[in-house]
PDB file of C-alpha atoms and ligand atoms in Angstrom:
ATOM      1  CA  UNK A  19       0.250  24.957 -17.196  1.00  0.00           C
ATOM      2  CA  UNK A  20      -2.434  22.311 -15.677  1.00  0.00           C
ATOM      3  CA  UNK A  21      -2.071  22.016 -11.910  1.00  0.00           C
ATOM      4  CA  UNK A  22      -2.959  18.391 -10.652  1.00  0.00           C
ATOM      5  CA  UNK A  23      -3.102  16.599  -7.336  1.00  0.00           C
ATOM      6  CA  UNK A  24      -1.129  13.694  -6.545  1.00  0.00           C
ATOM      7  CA  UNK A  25      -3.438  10.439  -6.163  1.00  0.00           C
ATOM      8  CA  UNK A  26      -3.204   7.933  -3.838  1.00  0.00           C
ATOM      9  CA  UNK A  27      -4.826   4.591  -4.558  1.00  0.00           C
ATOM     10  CA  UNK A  28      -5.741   1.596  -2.128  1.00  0.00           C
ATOM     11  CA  UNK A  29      -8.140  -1.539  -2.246  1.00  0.00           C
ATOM     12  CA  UNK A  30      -9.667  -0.095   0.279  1.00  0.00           C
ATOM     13  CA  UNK A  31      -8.270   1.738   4.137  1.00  0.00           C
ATOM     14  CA  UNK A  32      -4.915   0.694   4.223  1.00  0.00           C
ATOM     15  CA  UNK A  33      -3.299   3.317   1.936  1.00  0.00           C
ATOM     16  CA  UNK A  34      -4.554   5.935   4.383  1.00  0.00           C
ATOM     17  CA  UNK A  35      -1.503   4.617   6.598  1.00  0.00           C
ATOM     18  CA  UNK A  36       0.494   5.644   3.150  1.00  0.00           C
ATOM     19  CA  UNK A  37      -1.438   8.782   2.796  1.00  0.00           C
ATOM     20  CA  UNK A  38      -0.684  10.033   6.372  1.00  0.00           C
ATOM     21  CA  UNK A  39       3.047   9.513   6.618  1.00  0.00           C
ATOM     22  CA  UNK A  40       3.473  11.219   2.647  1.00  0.00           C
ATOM     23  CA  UNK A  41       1.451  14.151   3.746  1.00  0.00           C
ATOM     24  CA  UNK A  42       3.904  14.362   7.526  1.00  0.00           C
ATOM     25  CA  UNK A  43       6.537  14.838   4.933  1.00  0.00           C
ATOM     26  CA  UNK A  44       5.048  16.857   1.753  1.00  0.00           C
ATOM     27  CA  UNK A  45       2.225  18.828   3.406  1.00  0.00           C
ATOM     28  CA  UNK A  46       2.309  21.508   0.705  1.00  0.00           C
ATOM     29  CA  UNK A  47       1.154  19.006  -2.376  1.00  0.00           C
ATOM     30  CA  UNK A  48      -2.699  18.356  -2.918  1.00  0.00           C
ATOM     31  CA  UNK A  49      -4.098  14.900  -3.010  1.00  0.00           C
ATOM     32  CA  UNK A  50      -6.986  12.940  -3.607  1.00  0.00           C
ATOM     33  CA  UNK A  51      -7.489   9.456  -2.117  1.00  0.00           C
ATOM     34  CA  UNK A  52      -9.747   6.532  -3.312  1.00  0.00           C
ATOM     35  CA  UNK A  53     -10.128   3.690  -1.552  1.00  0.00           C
ATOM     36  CA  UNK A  54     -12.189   0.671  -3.619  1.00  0.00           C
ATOM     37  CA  UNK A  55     -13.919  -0.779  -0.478  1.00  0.00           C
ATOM     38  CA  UNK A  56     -16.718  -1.835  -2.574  1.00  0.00           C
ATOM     39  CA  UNK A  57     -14.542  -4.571  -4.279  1.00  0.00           C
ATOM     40  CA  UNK A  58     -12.220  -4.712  -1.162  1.00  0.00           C
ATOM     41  CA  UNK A  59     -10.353  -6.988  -0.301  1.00  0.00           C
ATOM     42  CA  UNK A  60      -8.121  -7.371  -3.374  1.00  0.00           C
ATOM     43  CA  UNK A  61      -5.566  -9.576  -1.736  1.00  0.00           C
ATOM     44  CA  UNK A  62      -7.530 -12.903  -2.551  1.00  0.00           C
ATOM     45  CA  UNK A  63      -8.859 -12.245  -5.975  1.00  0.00           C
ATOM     46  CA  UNK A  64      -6.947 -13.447  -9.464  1.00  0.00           C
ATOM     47  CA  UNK A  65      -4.320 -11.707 -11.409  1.00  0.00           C
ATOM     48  CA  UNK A  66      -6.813 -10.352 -13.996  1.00  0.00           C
ATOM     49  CA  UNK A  67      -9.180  -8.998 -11.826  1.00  0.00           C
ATOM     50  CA  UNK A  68      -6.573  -7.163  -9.403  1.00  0.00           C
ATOM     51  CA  UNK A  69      -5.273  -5.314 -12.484  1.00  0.00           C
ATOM     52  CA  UNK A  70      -8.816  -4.426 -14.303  1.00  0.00           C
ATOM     53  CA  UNK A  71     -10.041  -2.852 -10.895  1.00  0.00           C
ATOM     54  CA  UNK A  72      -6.628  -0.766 -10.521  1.00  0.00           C
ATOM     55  CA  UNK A  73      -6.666   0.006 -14.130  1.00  0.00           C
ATOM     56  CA  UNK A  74     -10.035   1.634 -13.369  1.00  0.00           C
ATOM     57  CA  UNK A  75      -8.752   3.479 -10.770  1.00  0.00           C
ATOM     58  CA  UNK A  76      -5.710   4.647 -12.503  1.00  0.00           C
ATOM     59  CA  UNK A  77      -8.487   5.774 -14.945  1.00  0.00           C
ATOM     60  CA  UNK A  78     -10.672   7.622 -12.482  1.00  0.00           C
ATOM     61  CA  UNK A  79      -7.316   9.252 -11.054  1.00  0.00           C
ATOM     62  CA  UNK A  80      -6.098  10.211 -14.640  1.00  0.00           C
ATOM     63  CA  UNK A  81      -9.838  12.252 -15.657  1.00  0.00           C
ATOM     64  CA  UNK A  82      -9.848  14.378 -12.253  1.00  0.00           C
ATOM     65  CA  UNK A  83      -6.863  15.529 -13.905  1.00  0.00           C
ATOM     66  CA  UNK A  84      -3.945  13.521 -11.612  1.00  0.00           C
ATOM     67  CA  UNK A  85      -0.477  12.895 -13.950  1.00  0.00           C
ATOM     68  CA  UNK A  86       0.828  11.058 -10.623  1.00  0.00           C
ATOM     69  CA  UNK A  87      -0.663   8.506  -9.137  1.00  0.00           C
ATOM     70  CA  UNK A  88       0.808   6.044  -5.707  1.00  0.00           C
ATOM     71  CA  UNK A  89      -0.295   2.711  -5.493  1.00  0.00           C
ATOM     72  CA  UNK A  90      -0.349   2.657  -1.712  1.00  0.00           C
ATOM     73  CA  UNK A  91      -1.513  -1.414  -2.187  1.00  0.00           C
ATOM     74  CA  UNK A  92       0.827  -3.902  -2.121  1.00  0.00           C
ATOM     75  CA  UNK A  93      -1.593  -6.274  -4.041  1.00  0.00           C
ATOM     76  CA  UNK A  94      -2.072  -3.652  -6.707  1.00  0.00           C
ATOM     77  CA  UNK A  95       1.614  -3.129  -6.986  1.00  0.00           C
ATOM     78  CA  UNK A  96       2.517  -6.918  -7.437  1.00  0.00           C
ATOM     79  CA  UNK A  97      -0.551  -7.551  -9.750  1.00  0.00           C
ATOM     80  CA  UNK A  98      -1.268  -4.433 -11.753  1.00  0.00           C
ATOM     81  CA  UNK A  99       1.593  -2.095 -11.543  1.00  0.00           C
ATOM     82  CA  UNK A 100       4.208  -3.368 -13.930  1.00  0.00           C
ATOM     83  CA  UNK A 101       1.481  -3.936 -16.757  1.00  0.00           C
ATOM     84  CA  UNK A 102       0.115  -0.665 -16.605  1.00  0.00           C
ATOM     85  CA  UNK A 103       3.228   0.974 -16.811  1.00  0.00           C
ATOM     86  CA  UNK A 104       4.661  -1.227 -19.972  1.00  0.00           C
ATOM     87  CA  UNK A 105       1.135  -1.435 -21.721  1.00  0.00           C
ATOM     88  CA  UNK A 106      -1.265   1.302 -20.282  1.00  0.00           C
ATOM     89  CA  UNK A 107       0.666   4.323 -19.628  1.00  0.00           C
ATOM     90  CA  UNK A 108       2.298   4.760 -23.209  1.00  0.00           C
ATOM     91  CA  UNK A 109      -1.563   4.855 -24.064  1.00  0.00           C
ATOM     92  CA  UNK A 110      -2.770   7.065 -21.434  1.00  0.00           C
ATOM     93  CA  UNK A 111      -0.198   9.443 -21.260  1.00  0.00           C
ATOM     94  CA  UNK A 112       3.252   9.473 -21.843  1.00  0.00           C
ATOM     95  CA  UNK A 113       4.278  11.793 -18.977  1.00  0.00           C
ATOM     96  CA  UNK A 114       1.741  10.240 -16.542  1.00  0.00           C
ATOM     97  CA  UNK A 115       3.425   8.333 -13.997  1.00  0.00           C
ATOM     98  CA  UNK A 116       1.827   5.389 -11.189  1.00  0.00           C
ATOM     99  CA  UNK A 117       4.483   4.345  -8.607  1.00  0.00           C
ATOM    100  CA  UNK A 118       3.545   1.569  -6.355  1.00  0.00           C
ATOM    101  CA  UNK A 119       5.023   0.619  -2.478  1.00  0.00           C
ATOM    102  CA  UNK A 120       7.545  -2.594  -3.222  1.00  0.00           C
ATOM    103  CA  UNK A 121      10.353  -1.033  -4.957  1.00  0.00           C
ATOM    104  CA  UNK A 122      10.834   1.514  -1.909  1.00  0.00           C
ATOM    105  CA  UNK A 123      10.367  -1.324   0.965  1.00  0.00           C
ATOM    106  CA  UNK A 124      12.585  -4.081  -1.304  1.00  0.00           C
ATOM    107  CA  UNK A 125      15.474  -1.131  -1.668  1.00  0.00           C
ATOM    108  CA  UNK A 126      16.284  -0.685   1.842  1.00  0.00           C
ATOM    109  CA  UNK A 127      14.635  -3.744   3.878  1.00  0.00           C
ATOM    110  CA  UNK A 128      17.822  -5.621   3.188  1.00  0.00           C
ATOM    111  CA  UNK A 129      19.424  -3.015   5.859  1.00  0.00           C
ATOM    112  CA  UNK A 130      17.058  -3.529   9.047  1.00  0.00           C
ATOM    113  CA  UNK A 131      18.420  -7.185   9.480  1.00  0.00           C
ATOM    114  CA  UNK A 132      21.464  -8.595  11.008  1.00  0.00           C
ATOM    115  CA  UNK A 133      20.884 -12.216  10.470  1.00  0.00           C
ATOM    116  CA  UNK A 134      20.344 -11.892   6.564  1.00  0.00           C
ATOM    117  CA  UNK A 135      16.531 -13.107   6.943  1.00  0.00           C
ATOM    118  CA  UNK A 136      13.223 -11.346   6.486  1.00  0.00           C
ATOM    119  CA  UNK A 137      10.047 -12.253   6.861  1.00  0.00           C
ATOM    120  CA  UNK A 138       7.020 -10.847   4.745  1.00  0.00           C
ATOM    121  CA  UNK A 139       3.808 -10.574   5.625  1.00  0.00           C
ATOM    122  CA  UNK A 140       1.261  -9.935   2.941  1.00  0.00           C
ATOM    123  CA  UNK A 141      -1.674 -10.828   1.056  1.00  0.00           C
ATOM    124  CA  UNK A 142      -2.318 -13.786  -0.838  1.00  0.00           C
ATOM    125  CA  UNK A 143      -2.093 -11.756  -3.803  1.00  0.00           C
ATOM    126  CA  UNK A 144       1.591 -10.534  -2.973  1.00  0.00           C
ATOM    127  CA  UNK A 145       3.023 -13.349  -1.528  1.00  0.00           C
ATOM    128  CA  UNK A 146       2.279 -15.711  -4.426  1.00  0.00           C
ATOM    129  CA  UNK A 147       3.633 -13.335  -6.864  1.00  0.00           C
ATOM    130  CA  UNK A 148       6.843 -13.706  -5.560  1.00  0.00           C
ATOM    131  CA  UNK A 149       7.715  -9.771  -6.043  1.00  0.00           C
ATOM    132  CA  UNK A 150       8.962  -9.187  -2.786  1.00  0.00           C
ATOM    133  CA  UNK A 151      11.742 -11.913  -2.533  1.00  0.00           C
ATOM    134  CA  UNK A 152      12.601 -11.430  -6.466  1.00  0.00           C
ATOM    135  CA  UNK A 153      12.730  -7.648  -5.563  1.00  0.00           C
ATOM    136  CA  UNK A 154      14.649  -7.857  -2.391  1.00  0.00           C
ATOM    137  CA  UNK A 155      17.213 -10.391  -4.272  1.00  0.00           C
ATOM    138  CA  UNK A 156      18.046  -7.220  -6.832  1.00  0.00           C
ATOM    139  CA  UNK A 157      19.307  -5.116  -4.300  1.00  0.00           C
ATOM    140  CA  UNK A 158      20.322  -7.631  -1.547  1.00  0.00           C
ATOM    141  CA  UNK A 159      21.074 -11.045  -3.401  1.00  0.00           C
ATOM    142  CA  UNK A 160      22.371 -12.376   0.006  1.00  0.00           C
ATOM    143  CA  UNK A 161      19.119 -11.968   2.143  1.00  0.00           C
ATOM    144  CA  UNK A 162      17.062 -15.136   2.987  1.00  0.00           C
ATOM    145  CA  UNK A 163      13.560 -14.376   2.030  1.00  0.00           C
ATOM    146  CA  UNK A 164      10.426 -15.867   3.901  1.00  0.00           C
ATOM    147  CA  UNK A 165       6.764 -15.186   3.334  1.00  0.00           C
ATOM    148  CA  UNK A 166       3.633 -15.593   5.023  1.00  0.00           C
ATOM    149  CA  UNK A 167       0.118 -14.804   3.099  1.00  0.00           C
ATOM    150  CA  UNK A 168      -2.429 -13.736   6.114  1.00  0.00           C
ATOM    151  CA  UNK A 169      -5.559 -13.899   4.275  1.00  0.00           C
ATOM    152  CA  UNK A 170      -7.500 -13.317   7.244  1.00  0.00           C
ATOM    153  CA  UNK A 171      -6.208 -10.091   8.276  1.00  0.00           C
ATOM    154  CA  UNK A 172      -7.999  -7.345   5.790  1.00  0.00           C
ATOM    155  CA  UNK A 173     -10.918  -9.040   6.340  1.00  0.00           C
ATOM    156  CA  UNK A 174     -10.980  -8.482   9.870  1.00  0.00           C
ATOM    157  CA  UNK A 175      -9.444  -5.038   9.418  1.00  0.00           C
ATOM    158  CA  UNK A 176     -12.383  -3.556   7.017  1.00  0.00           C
ATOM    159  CA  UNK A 177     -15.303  -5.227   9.152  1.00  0.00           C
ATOM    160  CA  UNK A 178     -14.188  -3.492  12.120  1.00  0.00           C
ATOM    161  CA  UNK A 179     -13.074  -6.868  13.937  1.00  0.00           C
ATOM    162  CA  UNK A 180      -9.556  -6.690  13.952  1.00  0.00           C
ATOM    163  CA  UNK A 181      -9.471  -6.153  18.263  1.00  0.00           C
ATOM    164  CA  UNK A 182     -11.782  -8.746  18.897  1.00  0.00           C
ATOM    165  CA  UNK A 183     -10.451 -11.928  20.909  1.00  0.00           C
ATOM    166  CA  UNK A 184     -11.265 -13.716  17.323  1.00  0.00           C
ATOM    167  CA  UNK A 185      -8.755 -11.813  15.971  1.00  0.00           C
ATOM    168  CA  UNK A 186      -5.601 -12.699  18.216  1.00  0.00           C
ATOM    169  CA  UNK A 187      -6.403 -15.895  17.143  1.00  0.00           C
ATOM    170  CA  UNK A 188      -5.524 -15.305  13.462  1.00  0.00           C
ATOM    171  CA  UNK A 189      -2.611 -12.937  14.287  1.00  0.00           C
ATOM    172  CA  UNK A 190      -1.062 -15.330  16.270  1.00  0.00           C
ATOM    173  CA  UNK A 191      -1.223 -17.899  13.707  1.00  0.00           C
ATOM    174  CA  UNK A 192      -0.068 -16.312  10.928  1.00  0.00           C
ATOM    175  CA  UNK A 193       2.992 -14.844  13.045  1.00  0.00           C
ATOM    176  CA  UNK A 194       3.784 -18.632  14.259  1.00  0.00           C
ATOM    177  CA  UNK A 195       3.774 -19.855  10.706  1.00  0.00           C
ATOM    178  CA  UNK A 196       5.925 -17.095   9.196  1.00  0.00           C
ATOM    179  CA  UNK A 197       8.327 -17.673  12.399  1.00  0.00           C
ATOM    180  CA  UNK A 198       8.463 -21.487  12.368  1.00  0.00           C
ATOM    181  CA  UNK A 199       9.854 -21.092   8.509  1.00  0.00           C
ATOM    182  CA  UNK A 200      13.236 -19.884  10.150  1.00  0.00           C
ATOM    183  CA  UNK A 201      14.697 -19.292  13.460  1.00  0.00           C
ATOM    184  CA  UNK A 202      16.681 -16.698  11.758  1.00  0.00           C
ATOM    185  CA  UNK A 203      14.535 -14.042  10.896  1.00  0.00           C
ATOM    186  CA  UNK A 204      14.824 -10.668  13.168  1.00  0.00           C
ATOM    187  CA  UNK A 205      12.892  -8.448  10.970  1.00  0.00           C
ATOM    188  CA  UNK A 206       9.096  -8.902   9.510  1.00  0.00           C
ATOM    189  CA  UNK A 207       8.113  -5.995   7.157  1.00  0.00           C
ATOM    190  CA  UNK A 208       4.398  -5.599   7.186  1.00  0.00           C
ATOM    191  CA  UNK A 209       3.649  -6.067   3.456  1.00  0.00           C
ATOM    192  CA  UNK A 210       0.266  -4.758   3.142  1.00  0.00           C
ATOM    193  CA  UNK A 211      -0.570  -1.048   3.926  1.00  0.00           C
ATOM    194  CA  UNK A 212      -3.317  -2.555   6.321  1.00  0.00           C
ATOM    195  CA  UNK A 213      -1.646  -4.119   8.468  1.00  0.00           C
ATOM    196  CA  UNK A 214       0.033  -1.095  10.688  1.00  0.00           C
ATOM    197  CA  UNK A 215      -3.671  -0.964  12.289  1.00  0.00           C
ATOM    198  CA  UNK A 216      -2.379  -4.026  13.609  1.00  0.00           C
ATOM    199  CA  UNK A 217       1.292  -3.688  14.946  1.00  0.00           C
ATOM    200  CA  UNK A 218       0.584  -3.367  18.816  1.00  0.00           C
ATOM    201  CA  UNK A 219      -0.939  -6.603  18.123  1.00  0.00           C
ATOM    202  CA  UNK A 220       1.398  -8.098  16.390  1.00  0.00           C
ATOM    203  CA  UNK A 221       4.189  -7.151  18.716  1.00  0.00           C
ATOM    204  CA  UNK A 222       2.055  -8.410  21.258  1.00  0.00           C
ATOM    205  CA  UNK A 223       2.073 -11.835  19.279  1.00  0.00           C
ATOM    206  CA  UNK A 224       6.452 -11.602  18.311  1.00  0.00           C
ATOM    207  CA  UNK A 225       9.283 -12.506  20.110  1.00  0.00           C
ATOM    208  CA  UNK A 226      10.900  -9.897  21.920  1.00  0.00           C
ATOM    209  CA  UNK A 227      14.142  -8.487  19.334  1.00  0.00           C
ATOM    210  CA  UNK A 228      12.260  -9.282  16.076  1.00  0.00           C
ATOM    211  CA  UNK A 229      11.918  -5.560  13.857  1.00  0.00           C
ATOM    212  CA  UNK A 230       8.251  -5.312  12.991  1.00  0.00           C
ATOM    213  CA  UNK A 231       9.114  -2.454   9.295  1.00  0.00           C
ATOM    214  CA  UNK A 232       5.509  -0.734   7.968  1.00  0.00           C
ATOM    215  CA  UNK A 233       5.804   1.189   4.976  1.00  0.00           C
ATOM    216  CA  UNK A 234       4.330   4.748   5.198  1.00  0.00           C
ATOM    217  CA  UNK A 235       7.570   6.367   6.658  1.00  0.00           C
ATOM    218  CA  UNK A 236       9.706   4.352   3.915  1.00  0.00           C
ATOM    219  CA  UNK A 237       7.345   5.085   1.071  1.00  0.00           C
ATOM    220  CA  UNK A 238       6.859   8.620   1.441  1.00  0.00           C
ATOM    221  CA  UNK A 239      10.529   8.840   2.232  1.00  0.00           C
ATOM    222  CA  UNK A 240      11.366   7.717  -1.521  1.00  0.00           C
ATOM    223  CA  UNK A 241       8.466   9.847  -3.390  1.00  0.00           C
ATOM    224  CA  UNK A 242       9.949  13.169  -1.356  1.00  0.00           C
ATOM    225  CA  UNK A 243      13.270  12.073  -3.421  1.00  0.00           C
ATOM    226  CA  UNK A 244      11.264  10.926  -6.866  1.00  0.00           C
ATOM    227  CA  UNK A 245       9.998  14.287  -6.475  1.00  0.00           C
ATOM    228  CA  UNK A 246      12.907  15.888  -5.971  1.00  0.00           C
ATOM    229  CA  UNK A 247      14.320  14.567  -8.702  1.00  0.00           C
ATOM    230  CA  UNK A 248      11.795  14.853 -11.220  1.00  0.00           C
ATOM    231  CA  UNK A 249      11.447  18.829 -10.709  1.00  0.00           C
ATOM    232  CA  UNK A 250       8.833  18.992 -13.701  1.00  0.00           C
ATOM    233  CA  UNK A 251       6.579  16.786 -12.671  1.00  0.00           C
ATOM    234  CA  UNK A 252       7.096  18.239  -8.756  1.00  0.00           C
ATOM    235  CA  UNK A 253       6.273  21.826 -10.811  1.00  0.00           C
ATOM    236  CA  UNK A 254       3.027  20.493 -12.257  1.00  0.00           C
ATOM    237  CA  UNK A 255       1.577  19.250  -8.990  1.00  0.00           C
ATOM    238  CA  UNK A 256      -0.594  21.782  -6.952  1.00  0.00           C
ATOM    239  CA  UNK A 257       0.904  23.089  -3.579  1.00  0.00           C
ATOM    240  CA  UNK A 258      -2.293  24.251  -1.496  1.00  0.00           C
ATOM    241  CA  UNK A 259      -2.062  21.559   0.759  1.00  0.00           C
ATOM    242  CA  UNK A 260      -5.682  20.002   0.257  1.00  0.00           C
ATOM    243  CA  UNK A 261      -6.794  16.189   0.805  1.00  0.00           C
ATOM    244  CA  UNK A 262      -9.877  14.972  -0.896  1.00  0.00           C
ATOM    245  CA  UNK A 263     -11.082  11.450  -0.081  1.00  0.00           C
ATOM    246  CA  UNK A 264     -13.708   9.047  -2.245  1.00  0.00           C
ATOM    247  CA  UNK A 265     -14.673   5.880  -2.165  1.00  0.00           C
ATOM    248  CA  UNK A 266     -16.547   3.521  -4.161  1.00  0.00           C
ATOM    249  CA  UNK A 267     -18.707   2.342  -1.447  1.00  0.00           C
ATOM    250  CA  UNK A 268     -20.706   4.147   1.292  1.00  0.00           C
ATOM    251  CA  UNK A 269     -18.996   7.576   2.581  1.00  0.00           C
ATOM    252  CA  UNK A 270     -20.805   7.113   5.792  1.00  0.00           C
ATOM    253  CA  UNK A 271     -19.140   3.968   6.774  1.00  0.00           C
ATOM    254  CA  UNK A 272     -15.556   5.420   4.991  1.00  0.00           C
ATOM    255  CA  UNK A 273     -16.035   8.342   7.166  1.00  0.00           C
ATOM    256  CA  UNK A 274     -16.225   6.197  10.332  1.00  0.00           C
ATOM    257  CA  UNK A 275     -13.266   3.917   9.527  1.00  0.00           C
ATOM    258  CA  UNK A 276     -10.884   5.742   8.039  1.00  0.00           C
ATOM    259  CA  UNK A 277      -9.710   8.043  11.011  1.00  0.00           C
ATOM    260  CA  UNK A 278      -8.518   4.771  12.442  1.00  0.00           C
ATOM    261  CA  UNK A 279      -5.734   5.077   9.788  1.00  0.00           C
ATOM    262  CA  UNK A 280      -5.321   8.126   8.987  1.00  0.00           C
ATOM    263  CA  UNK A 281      -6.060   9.915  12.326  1.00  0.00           C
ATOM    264  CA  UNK A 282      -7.594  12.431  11.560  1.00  0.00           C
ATOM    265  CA  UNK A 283     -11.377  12.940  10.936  1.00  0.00           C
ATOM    266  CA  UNK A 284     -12.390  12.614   6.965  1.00  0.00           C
ATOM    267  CA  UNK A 285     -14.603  13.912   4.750  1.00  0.00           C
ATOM    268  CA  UNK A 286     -15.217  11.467   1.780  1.00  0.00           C
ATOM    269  CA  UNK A 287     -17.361  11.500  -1.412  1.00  0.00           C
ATOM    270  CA  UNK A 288     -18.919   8.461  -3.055  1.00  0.00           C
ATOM    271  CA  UNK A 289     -18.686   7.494  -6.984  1.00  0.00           C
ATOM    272  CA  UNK A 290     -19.414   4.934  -9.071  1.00  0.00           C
ATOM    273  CA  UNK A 291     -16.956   3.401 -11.215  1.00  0.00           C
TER     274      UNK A 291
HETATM  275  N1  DGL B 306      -3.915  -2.871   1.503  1.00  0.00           N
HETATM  276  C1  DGL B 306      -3.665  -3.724   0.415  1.00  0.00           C
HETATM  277  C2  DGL B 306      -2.238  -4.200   0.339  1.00  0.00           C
HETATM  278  O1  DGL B 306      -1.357  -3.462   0.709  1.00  0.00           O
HETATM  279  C3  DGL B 306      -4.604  -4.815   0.043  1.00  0.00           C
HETATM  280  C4  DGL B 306      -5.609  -5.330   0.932  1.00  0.00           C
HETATM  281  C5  DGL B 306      -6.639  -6.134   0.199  1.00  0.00           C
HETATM  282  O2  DGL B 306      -7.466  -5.520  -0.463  1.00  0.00           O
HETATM  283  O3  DGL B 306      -6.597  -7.372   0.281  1.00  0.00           O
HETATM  284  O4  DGL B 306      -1.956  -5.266  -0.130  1.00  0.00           O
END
C-alpha cells in the first residue's frame, strides 16, 4: 500500500500555529506544509477566489501523493471547504479526505463560557460567512454569538509589523468593537490561525476574566480522534515523523518568519502553482 503524509494547508503562516500543536500530539505521522503567502492574505478576497486558490492547493497536496489534507485557515474552511468536499472530492478521490478548523472550535467553544456569549474574531472572509455562529448554534443553540472581522491583523502579521506601536492601535480597536457588541461576553476564540502570534497582545488589550480560546490545541485534539477512528486512513499515513515545508513565495523570507509560529527553525522549498 501507498504511504502518504498528512498536509497541512494555510493562506499563508498562521497554520504553522496548527501545524505545531498537531505534531505536540501525533509526532510519529509525516507532513508537508504549504503556506500560499504569495496570494496571502485570503481573508479579504471574494468567495470565488478563496475557493479556486484552496482548490489549487488541495490539488498540489493530492499529486505529492497526500489522501489527507487540514485546512489549518479559517477563511479557507468557511469559503472553500464545504464545496470541495460535495463537488471536488467525489472527483478527485473518493477516499481522499480535507478537514478544515471550524467544526472542531464550533463543537466545544460553547463549553469555555459561563455567560452564554462568545465573541469571534476572524477575517473578513469568516465573519461574513456567518459559519461560526450557524456552526456554534448546531451544537449550542443557546449561545449568543458576536463577531468582529479584524482586517488589519494578517496584514500586519505577514509584514512583520504586528509589535510595532501601529499595531496596538488596531488591536485595541478591533477588541473594543467586538466588546462594545455585549457586556456579556467572557470568552473570545481567536478565529484565524494567525492570530495566536498575537495573544500577549491581545490580553494586554482585554479585560481582566475574558477567555482568549486559539485553535491549535483544540484542532489537533479532534484529528488525534478522526484518526483514531478512521484506522484505515491512520494505516495509510507514513509514521517517520518528518515535516516538509513549501511555499509559493520566497523560501528565504518563509524561512525567517515562520519560526515565529512554529518555533522551531524551518527549512522550506519554493513552487509555483
Ligand atoms: N490564517 C487564515 C485564517 O485562519 C487566513 C489569513 C488570511 O489569509 O487572511 O483565516
Amino acid at each position: 500500500m501507498k504511504k502518504t503524509a498528512i498536509g497541512v494547508f494555510d493562506s499563508g503562516y498562521g497554520g504553522l500555529t496548527i501545524l505545531k500543536e498537531i505534531v505536540k500530539q501525533l509526532p510519529e505521522y509525516d507532513y508537508i506544509y504549504l503556506g500560499d503567502n504569495a496570494r496571502a492574505p485570503y481573508g479579504t478576497r471574494s468567495f470565488d477566489t478563496v475557493y479556486q486558490y484552496t482548490l489549487q492547493c488541495v490539488e498540489w497536496f493530492f499529486e505529492q501523493g497526500c489522501e489527507l489534507v487540514i485546512l489549518a485557515c479559517n477563511t479557507a474552511s468557511a469559503k472553500a471547504l464545504r464545496s470541495i468536499q460535495q463537488k471536488d472530492l467525489p472527483k478527485l478521490g473518493a477516499n481522499k479526505r480535507v478537514l478544515g478548523v471550524i467544526r472542531p472550535s464550533t463543537e466545544i467553544i460553547g463549553n469555555f463560557s459561563k455567560t452564554g456569549s462568545i465573541g469571534i474574531l476572524g477575517t473578513t472572509g469568516t465573519v461574513l460567512s456567518e459559519s461560526y455562529p450557524i456552526e456554534i448554534h448546531k451544537f449550542f443553540p443557546e449561545i449568543k454569538v458576536f463577531q468582529q472581522a479584524c482586517p488589519m491583523w494578517v496584514p500586519l502579521i505577514e509584514n512583520g509589523a504586528f509589535d510595532s506601536p501601529g499595531a496596538d492601535y488596531f488591536i485595541k480597536q478591533y477588541i473594543d468593537e467586538l466588546l462594545a457588541q455585549s457586556a456579556e461576553i467572557d470568552t473570545i476564540l481567536l478565529a484565524c490561525t494567525h492570530y495566536p502570534i498575537l495573544i500577549d497582545k491581545i490580553k494586554q488589550h482585554s479585560p481582566a476574566g475574558i477567555e482568549l480560546v486559539s485553535q491549535g490545541g483544540i484542532v489537533a485534539k479532534s484529528l488525534a480522534q478522526y484518526l483514531d477512528n478512521h484506522q484505515s486512513m491512520s494505516k495509510m499515513i507514513s509514521k517517520t515523523g518528518s515535516l516538509q515545508f513549501f511555499t509559493t513565495d520566497s523560501a528565504t523570507d518563509f524561512d525567517n518568519h515562520a519560526s515565529l509560529f512554529f518555533g522551531k527553525e524551518v527549512k522550506s522549498e519554493h513552487i509555483f502553482l
